C-alpha cells in the first residue's frame, strides 16, 4: 500500500496529476483532497480505502468525471476530463465507464429491464432489450425483469445496478461502497458477482471501500487520510 | 412548552439549511395574495355600496305619500343615524307667459346624505360640486326650465305662491329616478320654503323620501325595527331592491369579488399543499430518526404541528404586511377611476388574512403530517421505505371542508359556497379519473416511441400518482384563470350590451295616434335615427282565473305594485328585441284574447301558461289567456311591458303612443321644440341616469379587470410551486441519466416533452372543468347567458403546454450545467 503499486507504463488508462479538491464554506476553505497522483493500467483493479471523510468517494467522483477538481488533471485514455464540457464527459462515461453506487441509484419509475437497457439506449443500440435481458439472466434476475425497484430487495436492486454497469461492457467500472447498504451475506454474493463479471469482461475496476478484506481482492490499494494519499 | 422550544429550534435549523425556503416562499405568496384580495375586495365592496348609495342619496330611504311617524324619526336618532328628507311633486310653472310642467323637489339642509349635487353658473362654466341643496329663498333649476320659460340666473321663479331667486343651474342630482316627478325638468328648493309656496294641500299627490345613513350595524337594526312599523303606503328602499339597473350590476360585481376571493383561496391552498408535500417528504428521515431516538407518535405529531404553526404565523405575518402594501398599491393604480373617498379597510380583513394563512397551512399540512407520524423507524436503515399513506378521505375531506368554510366566510352566500364546493368535488373526482384514464391510454404507445419521447412519457406514466397530483394542480390553476377570464369578459359584455353607445336616452309619452306620423318625422329629422312607437292602453289587472287579483298578492311585492295601479298595456306584432320567450310561443294561430306576461310578475302572482286574466280598461272588462311568458331585461332602461297583447285585441280602446330616442347633449333644444309643437306630449330625460350608470359600470369593469389580473398572478404561483415541488425527483433522475452518459440535449428534450405533456393534459382538463363550472355558475348563481368559447379550447391547452414546458425547462436547466456528483449530494 505504497506508491510502488502505481504503474509507470505509458499505456495508462487513467492518469491523475496533482489532483486536489477544495470546498469553500462559511468558516473558510476545506481541502478534501490534496496532491493526488496515480496511474492505472487497463485491466487492473484498484481499491481506495480510508476512514469516513478521508475523501474516497470524492476521488472516485473526480476519476469518473462526475465532478470537477479544484486543482490538477485527470486523464482517461489520454483525454483530459477538465478540458471537456459536461456533455463530452457524459459521452465518455457512456462509452467507457460503468458505475455501481452504495445507494443503487436505479430510476424508480423504470422496471429492472428498462433500467439495464437505458445505457444501451443512450448509445442507440438496437439490441438493447436482448442484451439487457441476457445480463439480468446472468445476475440471477431473469424472472424479475418487469419489477420496479420498489418491488425488489436491496440485494436484488444492487444486482440490477451491476447488470446496468456491465451491460455496455465498459472499460472501467467505478464501484462506490457497493455493499454499504447490504447485509454481510448479500454483500458477499454481490462482491463475488462483481468480480466474476469483472473477470469475464476484463474491466478495469476502481473500488471504494472501507472493508480491508474486500480491498485485498484488488490488485492494488491506495489509502487516503485527510484527503492525502499515504 | 418544551415541545414548542424544540419545534422552534428544529425550525430554525431547517431554515438555516435552506429546507424551508420554498414552503416559506409559497406561504408568503399565498398569504400576500389572500390578504391583498381580501382587503381589496372588502374596501372596494364597501366603496361600491357607498358609491351605489349615492343613487339613493342615502343608505336607506322610506318612500311615503304621507309624512312618517315621529317614532321612526326618534328610532333613527336613537341609533345615531343621519337623517334628511326630500319631497317631490309635479307643478305647473308659468313665467313670461310660458307654461311648463316641472318636477319640484324640496330638500332639507342635510340632503344629500350620500353623493353630491352639481351645479353650474353658465353654459361654459365648469361644474361645481355642492354638498347641500339650495339656501332659503333660492331655487336651483335645470337648464331646460330656463330655456322653456325664457329665464336667466338671478331672476325670480314663482312656485305656487312663493317667488324664489334662481341661483344655480342644477346639472346633477344623485338620486334622480326614472319616474314622472323626477324626469320632468327639475326645480329644487329648500324644504323651509315649501310651506310658503302653498302648493301642498290636503289630497295633493306628493312623495316624501325620508333618508337615513349611518353605520352598517345600526342600519341593519333600524331596517329590522322599521319594517313592522310601516303602513301600506310606505315603502323601504335600498340600493339592491330599488334601482334594479344598478342593483343587478352591483350584485354581479359583488359576486365576482366573491368569486375572485375564492379563486385566490383555492389557488393559495393548492400552492401550499404542493409545497407542504415536498416539505413533508423531505422530513421523512427526521421523523424516522426521532422514532429511533424514542419519540412517540404523539410527540412527533406535536413537534411537527408546532413547527407548522410557527411557520404559519411567521410567514403569514410577512404575507399580511406585503398584502397590505399590494392592495394599497393597486388602489393607488385605480385612484383615478375610483371615487375620491375609498372606504377604510376593516381590521377583520387584515386579521382574516393572517388566520387564513394558518388555517390553509394546517388544512393542507395536517394530512402529510399525519403521514410523518406513521414513518417507520426502519426508514433510517432502508431509505426506500414509504410511510403508510394517510387516508385519502381524511386528506381531501379536511381540505375541502376547510375550503368550504373559507369560501362561505368570504361570500356569506350559502348557495355560491355549495355550488363551488359541490362542483369542486365533482370536478376533482372527474379530473382524477380523466387524468388516470389519459395516462393509462399512453402506456401501450410507449414501446413505439423514440428514446426521448419514451423516457419522458414513461416518467409520467410510471410515476402516475405524482403526475396526477401535478396535473390536478396545473388544471386547477388553469381552470381558475380561465374561469376568472370568462366570467370577467361576460360580465363586461353584459354591461356593454346593457348600455350600448347611443342607447335611447329620452322617452316621449302621451302621443296621440294622429300625431305619431309627424312626431316620428320630427324625431327622425333631429336625431337621424328611427324610433319604435309602442301603443299604450291604460288598464288594470283585476282577476286571475276569475279570482280577484288581491288574493294572489303579497305585501310589498312586485305583484302588489303592479296590481294597485294602472298598467301600460300594449300590443305588438313581433317580440320586442330585449325580450326572451321562456315558455309558450309568440302569436301563432290564435291571436284573439291572448296575452304574453312578464316572467317575474307571473311568478309573483302565480300566473301560469293558459291562465285566464281579467283586465279593466275604463268601464269595460275583458279577459285574455296567457299564451307565453317573457323574460324582460329591465336594466336596459328601454320601454318594457308587463303585458303584451296580440294585435287586434286592444285597438278598440283609447290609446296613446310611447317612443324612445337617442339625443346627444348638443341636441337638447329639440326637446323644447317637441313640447312646443305637441303640448300634450310628456318628455322624460333619462340621459343623466344612463350617464350615472355608465360611470359605475366603468368603475366596476376596471376593478374586475384588476382582480382578474391578481387571479392570473396567483395562478402562476401555483404553477411555479407545482413545478418546483417535483424538481428534486427530476433532478435525481437527471443526475443518474447523466452518470450513465445522457447528454444535456437529450435531458432538455425529455424535460420539455414531459412538461409539455403535463401542460397539454392539464390544459384539456382545465378547459372541460372551467366550462362546466362556468355553466353551473351562470345558470344558478350569476344568471348570465352561457356560451362556449371555442378559441379557449385550443388556446388554453396549447399555451399551458408552452408555458409549463418553458417553466420546467428553465427550472431544470441548472441540472445540465451542474456536475452529477453535486446534484446527487444535494438531494
Coordinates of C-alpha atoms in Angstrom, one line a residue, chain B residues 176-179 183 503-507 636-638 660-661 668 683-693:
Chain B
X176 CA -82.8 61.1 -9.8
X177 CA -85.3 58.4 -10.5
X178 CA -87.0 57.3 -13.7
X179 CA -90.5 58.4 -12.7
X183 CA -87.9 63.2 -15.1
X503 CA -78.8 53.8 -26.3
X504 CA -82.1 55.7 -26.3
X505 CA -81.9 58.3 -23.5
X506 CA -85.2 60.1 -23.9
X507 CA -88.8 58.9 -23.7
X636 CA -81.6 48.1 -20.2
X637 CA -83.8 51.1 -19.4
X638 CA -85.8 50.7 -22.6
X660 CA -87.8 56.4 -27.1
X661 CA -84.9 58.0 -28.9
X668 CA -81.2 69.1 -26.2
X683 CA -90.8 64.1 -22.3
X684 CA -88.7 62.1 -19.9
X685 CA -85.0 62.6 -19.8
X686 CA -83.1 59.5 -18.7
X687 CA -79.7 60.6 -20.1
X688 CA -78.4 61.6 -16.7
X689 CA -79.4 58.3 -15.2
X690 CA -77.7 56.5 -18.1
X691 CA -74.6 58.6 -17.6
X692 CA -74.5 57.7 -13.9
X693 CA -75.0 54.0 -14.7

